[in-house]
Coordinates of C-alpha atoms in Angstrom, one line a residue:
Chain A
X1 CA 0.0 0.0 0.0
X2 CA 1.8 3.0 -1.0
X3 CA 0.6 6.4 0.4
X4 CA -0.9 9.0 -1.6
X5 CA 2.1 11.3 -0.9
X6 CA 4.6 9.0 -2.6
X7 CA 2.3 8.5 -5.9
X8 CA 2.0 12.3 -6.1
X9 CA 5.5 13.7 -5.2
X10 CA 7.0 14.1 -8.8
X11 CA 3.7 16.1 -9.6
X12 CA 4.1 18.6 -7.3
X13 CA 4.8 21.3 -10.3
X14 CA 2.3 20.7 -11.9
X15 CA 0.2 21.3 -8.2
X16 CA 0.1 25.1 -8.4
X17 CA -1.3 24.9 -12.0
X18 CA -3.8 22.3 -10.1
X19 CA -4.6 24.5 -7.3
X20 CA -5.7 26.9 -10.0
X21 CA -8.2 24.8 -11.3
X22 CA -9.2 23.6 -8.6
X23 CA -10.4 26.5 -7.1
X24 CA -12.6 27.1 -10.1
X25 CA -13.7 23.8 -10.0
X26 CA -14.6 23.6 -6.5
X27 CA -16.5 26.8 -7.1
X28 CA -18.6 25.5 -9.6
X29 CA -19.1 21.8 -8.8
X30 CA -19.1 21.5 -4.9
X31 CA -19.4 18.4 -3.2
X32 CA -21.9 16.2 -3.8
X33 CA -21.3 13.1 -2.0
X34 CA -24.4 11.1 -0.1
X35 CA -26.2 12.6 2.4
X36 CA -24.9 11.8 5.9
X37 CA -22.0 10.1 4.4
X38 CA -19.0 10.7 7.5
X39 CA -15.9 12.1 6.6
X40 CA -12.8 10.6 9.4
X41 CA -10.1 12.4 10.0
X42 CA -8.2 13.1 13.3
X43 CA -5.2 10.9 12.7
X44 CA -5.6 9.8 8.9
X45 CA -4.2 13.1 6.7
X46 CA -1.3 13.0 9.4
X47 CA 0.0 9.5 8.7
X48 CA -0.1 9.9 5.4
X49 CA -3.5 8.2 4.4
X50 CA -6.4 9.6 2.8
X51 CA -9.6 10.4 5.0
X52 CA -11.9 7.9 5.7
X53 CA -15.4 7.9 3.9
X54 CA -18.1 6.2 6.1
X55 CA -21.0 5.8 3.7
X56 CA -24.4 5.6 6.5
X57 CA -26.7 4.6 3.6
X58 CA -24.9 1.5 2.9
X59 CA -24.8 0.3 6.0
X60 CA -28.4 1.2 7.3
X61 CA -29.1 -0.9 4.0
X62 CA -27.8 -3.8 5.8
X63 CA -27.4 -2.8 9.6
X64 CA -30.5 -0.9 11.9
X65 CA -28.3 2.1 13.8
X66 CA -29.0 0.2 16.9
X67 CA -26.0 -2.4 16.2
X68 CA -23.3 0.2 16.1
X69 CA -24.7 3.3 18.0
X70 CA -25.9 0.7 21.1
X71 CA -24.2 -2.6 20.9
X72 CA -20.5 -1.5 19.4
X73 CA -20.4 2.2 21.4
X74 CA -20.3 4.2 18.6
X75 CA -21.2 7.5 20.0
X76 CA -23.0 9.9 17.7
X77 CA -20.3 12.3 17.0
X78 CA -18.1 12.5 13.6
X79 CA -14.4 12.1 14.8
X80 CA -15.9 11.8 18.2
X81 CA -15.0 7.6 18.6
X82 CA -11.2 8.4 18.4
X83 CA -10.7 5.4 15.7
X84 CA -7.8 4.2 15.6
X85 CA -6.3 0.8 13.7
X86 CA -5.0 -0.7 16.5
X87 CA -8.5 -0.4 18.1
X88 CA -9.7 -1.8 14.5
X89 CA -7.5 -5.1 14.6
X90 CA -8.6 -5.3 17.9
X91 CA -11.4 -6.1 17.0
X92 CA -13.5 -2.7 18.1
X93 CA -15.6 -0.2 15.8
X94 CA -14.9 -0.9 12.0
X95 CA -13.0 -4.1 13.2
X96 CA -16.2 -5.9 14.9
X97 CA -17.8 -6.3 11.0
X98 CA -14.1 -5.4 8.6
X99 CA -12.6 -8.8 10.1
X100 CA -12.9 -11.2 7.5
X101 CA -16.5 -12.8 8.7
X102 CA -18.8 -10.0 8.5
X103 CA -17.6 -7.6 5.9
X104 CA -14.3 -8.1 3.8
X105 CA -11.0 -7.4 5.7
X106 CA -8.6 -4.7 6.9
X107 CA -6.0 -5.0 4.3
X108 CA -8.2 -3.6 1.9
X109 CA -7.1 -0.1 2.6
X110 CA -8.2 2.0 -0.5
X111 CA -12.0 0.7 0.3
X112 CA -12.0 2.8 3.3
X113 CA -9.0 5.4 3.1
X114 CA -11.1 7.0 0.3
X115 CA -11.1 10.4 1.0
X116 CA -10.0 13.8 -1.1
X117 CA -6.5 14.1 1.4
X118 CA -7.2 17.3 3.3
X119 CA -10.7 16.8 4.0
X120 CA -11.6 18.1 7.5
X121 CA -13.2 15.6 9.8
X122 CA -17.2 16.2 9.3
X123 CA -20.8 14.7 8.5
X124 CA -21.8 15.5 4.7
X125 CA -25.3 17.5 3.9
X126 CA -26.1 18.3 7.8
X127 CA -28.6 20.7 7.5
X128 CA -26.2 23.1 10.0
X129 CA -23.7 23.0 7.0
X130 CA -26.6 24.2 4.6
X131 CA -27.9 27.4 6.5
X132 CA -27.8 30.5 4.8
X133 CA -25.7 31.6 7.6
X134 CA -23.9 29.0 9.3
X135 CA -23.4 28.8 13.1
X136 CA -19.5 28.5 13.0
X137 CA -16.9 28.7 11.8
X138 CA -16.2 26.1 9.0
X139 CA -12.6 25.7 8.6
X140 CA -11.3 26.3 11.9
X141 CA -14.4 24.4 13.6
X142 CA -15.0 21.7 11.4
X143 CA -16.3 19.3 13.8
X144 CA -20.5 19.5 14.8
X145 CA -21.4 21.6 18.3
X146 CA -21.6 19.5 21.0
X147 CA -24.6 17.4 21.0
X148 CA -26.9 18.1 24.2
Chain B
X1 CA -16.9 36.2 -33.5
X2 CA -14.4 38.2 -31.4
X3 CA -16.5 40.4 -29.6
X4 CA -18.3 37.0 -28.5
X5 CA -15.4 35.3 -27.4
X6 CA -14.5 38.6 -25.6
X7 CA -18.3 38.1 -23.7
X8 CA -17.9 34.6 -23.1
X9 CA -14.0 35.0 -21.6
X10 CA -15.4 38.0 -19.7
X11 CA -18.2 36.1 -18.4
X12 CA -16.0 33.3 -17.3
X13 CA -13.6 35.5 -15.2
X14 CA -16.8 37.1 -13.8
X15 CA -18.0 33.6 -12.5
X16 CA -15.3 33.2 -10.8
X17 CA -15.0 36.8 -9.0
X18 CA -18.5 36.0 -8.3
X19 CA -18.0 32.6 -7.1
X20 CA -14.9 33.5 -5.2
X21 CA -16.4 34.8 -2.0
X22 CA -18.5 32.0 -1.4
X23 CA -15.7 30.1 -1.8
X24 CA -13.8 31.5 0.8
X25 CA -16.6 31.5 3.1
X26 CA -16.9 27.6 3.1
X27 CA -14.2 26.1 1.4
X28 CA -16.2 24.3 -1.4
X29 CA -16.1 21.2 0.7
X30 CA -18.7 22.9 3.4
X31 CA -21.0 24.2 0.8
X32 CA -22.9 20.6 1.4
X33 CA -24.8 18.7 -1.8
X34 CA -25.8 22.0 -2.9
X35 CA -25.0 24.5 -5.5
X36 CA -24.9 27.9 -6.0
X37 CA -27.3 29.4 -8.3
X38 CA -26.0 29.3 -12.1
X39 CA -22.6 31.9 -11.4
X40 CA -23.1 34.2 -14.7
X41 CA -26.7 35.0 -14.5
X42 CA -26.7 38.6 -13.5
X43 CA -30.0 41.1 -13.7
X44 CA -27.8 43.7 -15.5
X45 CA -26.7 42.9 -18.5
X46 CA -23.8 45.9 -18.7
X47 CA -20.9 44.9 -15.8
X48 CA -22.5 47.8 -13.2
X49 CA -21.9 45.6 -10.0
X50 CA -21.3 42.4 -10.3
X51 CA -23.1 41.8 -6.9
X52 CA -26.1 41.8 -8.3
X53 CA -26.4 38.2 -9.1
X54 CA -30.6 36.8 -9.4
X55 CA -30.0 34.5 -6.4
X56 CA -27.6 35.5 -3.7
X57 CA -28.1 32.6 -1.4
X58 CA -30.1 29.9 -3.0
X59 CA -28.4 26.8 -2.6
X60 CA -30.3 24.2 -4.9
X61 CA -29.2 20.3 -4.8
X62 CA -27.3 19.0 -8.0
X63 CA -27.4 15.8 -9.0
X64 CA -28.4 13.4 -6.1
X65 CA -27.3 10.4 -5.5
X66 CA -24.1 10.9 -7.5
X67 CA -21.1 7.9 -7.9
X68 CA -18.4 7.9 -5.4
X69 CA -15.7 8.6 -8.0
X70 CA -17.8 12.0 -9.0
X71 CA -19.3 13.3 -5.6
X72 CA -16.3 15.5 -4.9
X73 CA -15.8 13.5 -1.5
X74 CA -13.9 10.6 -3.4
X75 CA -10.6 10.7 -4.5
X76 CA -10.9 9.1 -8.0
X77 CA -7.2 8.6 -8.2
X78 CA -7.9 6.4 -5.1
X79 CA -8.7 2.6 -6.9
X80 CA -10.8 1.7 -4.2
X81 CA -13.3 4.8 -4.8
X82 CA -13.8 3.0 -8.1
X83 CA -15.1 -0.3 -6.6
X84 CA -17.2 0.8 -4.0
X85 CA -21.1 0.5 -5.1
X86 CA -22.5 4.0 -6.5
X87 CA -25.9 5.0 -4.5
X88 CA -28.4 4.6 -7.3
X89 CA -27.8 1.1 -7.8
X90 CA -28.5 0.1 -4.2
X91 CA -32.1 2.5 -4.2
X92 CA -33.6 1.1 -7.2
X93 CA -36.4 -0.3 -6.6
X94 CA -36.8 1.3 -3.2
X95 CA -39.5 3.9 -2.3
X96 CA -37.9 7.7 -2.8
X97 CA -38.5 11.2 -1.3
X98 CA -36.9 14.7 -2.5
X99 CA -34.8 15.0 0.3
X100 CA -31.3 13.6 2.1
X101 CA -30.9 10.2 0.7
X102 CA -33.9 10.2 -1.2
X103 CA -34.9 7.4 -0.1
X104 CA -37.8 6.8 2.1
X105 CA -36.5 4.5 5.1
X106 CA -39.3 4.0 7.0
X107 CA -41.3 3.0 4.1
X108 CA -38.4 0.8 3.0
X109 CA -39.0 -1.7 6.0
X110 CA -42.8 -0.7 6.3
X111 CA -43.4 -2.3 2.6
X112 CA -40.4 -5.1 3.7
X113 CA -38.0 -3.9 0.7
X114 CA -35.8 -3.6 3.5
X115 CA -34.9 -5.7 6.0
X116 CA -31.9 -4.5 8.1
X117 CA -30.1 -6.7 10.7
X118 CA -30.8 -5.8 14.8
X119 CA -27.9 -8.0 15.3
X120 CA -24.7 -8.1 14.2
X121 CA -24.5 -11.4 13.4
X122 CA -28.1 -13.4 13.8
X123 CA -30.2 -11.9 10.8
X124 CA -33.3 -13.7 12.3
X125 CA -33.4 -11.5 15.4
X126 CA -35.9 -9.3 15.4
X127 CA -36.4 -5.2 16.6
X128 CA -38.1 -4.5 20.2
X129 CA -41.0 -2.2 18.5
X130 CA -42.9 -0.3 20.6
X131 CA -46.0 2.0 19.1
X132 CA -46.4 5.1 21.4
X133 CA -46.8 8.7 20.0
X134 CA -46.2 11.9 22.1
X135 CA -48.1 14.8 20.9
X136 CA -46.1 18.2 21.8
X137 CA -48.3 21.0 21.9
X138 CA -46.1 23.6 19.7
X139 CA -46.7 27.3 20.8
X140 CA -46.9 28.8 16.8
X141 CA -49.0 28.4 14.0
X142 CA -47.6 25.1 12.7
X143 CA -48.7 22.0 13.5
X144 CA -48.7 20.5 16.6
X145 CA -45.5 18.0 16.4
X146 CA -46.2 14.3 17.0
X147 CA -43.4 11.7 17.6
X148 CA -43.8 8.2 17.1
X149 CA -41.9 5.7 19.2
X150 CA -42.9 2.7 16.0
X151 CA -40.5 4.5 13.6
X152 CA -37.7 5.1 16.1
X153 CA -38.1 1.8 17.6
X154 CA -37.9 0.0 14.0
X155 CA -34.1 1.3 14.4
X156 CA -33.1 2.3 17.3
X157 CA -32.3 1.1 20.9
X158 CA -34.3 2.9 23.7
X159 CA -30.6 3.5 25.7
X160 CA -29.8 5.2 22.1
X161 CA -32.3 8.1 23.4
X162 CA -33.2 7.8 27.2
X163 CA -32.0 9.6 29.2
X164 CA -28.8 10.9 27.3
X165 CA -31.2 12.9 24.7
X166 CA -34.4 12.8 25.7
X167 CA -35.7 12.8 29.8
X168 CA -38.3 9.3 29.1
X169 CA -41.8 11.8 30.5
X170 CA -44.2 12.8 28.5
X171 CA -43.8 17.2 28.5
X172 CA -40.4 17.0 30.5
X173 CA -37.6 17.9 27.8
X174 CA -37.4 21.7 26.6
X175 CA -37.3 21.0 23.3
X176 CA -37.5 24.3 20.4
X177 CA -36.4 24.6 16.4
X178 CA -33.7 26.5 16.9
X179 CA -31.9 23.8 19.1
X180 CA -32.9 20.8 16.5
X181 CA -31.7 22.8 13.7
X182 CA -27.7 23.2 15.8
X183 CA -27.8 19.5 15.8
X184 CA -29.8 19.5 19.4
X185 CA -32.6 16.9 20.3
X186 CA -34.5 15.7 17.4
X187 CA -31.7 17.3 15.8
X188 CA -28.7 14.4 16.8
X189 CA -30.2 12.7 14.7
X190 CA -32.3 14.7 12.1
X191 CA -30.3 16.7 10.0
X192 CA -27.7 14.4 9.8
X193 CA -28.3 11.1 9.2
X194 CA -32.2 10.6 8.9
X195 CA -34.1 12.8 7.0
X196 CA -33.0 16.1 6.9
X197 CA -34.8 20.0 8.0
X198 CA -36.1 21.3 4.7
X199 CA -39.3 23.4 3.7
X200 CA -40.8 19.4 2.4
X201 CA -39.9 17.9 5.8
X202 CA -41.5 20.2 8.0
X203 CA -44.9 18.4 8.2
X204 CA -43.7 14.8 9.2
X205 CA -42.6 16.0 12.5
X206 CA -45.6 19.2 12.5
X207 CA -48.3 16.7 11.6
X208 CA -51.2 17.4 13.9
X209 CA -53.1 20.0 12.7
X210 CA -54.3 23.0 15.4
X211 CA -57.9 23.3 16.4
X212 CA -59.8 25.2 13.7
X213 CA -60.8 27.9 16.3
X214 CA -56.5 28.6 17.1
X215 CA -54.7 31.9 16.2
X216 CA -51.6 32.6 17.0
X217 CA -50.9 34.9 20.6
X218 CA -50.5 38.5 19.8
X219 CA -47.1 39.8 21.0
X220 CA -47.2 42.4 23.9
X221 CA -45.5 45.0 21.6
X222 CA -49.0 44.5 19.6
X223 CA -51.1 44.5 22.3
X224 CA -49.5 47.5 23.8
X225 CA -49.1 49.7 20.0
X226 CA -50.3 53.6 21.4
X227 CA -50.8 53.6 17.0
X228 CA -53.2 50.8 16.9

């Protein structure tokens, strides 16, 4: 598994050229990803991975909320479970299903380490993020107020 | 053929002056599934300000539903973006609404199209359901709001609300919009992951309609007008 940093180190010149267009791109064709797909990214962008993409619709397809927000502890807060892999090959959050016997396996590291690199930790669509006039701060506050 | 191409480069540069602020203001990423209005399509036509776009704020949703490698959230130079399942593939079939996923869940498993496990592993066990609707008396003209246990209880645990979120007595959580919409009681949970606070959701939680005979309370600043 090579890191996306490697892969894209001889490119750097062209990156500036990149940054450009994508400015202009981003402009014109936000995001559109799934509705409360969740974006993970405390410890990811650092270690030279890309951001995780949860995707809640596929697994509400298969999964009530009740097996991971009651029985595996997920706590309803993106970024807000500390995930780490060690805690995954343990055996804990993504690693009770991604073991092999559930769902397919850890190794498969491009299935989850899917994000744009850079991506602040975040759930996509919230209506907070759609306001008119949003309550904070994006960039320096990525992460949802405080539920309760 | 020029003075066209002149336009049309002009034009361009415009969209993105235009485009610029908003840009700033939530880094692309933040700007949600939504797009903002057509950049370009200004009420002057000479360059006077170019502030003075049709629709200032109007975020409208493009494209639902789109494939991981094109919903700007997926790196498509990732290979693994390219194998995971795009969205539409997994709702056809399935009953849709205009908002969030567009998909309606509760129908989903109502009409058994959908049949989510409870457990992680057994797929025969089956949900704890419990059918019991609180009516909350709302002090405005909407609706009065009615929440149904059945719906929750098709997918949730009760420890999931009670008593982190919600106080389990009929009348005993303060709950108002402005809370729900900053991600708040109802709001953990809609908003986020089920369905979403838009204009076409309002009356599934506002669905019992006031007495005929009910007007709104006059404020004291009404009541009190030395002009009335």
């Amino acid at each position: 598994m090579t890191s996306y940093k490697a892969d894209r180190s001889i490119k750097w010149r062209f990156s500036i050229l990149g940054v450009l267009a994508g400015l202009a791109l981003l402009a014109m064709a936000p995001a559109k990803a799934e509705y409360a797909d969740v974006i993970i990214n405390n410890y990811a962008d650092a270690a030279g991975m890309r951001p995780v993409v949860f995707p809640h619709w596929f697994h509400r397809i298969r999964f009530r909320c009740k097996v991971c927000h009651a029985d595996l502890g997920f706590q309803f807060k993106a970024g807000g479970n500390k995930i780490t892999m060690a805690k995954i090959i343990d055996g804990k959050f993504c690693g009770a299903c991604h073991n092999g016997e559930v769902a397919w396996s850890v190794e498969n590291c491009n299935m989850c380490h899917s994000g744009i690199p850079g991506t602040p930790t975040h759930i996509h669509g919230s209506t907070v993020q759609r306001l008119v006039s949003p309550p904070y701060k994006a960039l320096n506050a990525p992460q949802q107020p405080a539920q309760q | 053929m020029r003075q066209q191409l002149k336009i049309y480069v002009g034009s361009a540069v415009l969209a993105l002056l235009v485009s610029a602020p908003a840009l700033a203001a939530d880094a692309g990423l933040f700007s949600g599934a939504m797009q903002q209005a057509a950049p370009g399509e200004h009420l002057l036509l000479a360059d006077v300000s170019s502030s003075n776009t049709f629709n200032r704020n109007l975020k409208k949703e493009k494209d639902p539903n789109a494939a991981p490698s094109e919903d700007g959230y997926h790196d498509p130079e990732n290979e693994g973006t390219h194998i995971l399942q795009p969205p539409k593939d997994a709702y056809t079939g399935l009953p849709t609404t205009e908002f969030g996923n567009h998909v309606d869940w509760v129908k989903s498993i109502d009409e058994k199209k959908l049949s989510p496990r409870w457990d992680r592993i057994n797929s025969s066990e089956e949900p704890f359901v419990m059918d019991m609707d609180i009516v909350r008396e709302v002090k405005a003209s909407v609706p009065d709001v009615v929440f149904p246990h059945r719906q929750h209880t098709e997918w949730l645990a009760c420890a999931n609300c009670h008593p982190a979120i919600f106080v389990p007595q009929k009348g005993a959580n303060q709950i108002n919009m402005s809370a729900i919409l900053l991600g708040q009681k109802c709001g953990v949970c809609h908003g986020k992951v089920s369905f979403p606070i838009t204009t076409k959701t309002c009356s599934k939680c506002h669905s019992k309609p006031k007495p005929a005979d009910w007007s709104p309370p006059l404020s004291d600043a009404t009541l009190k007008n030395p002009w009335r």
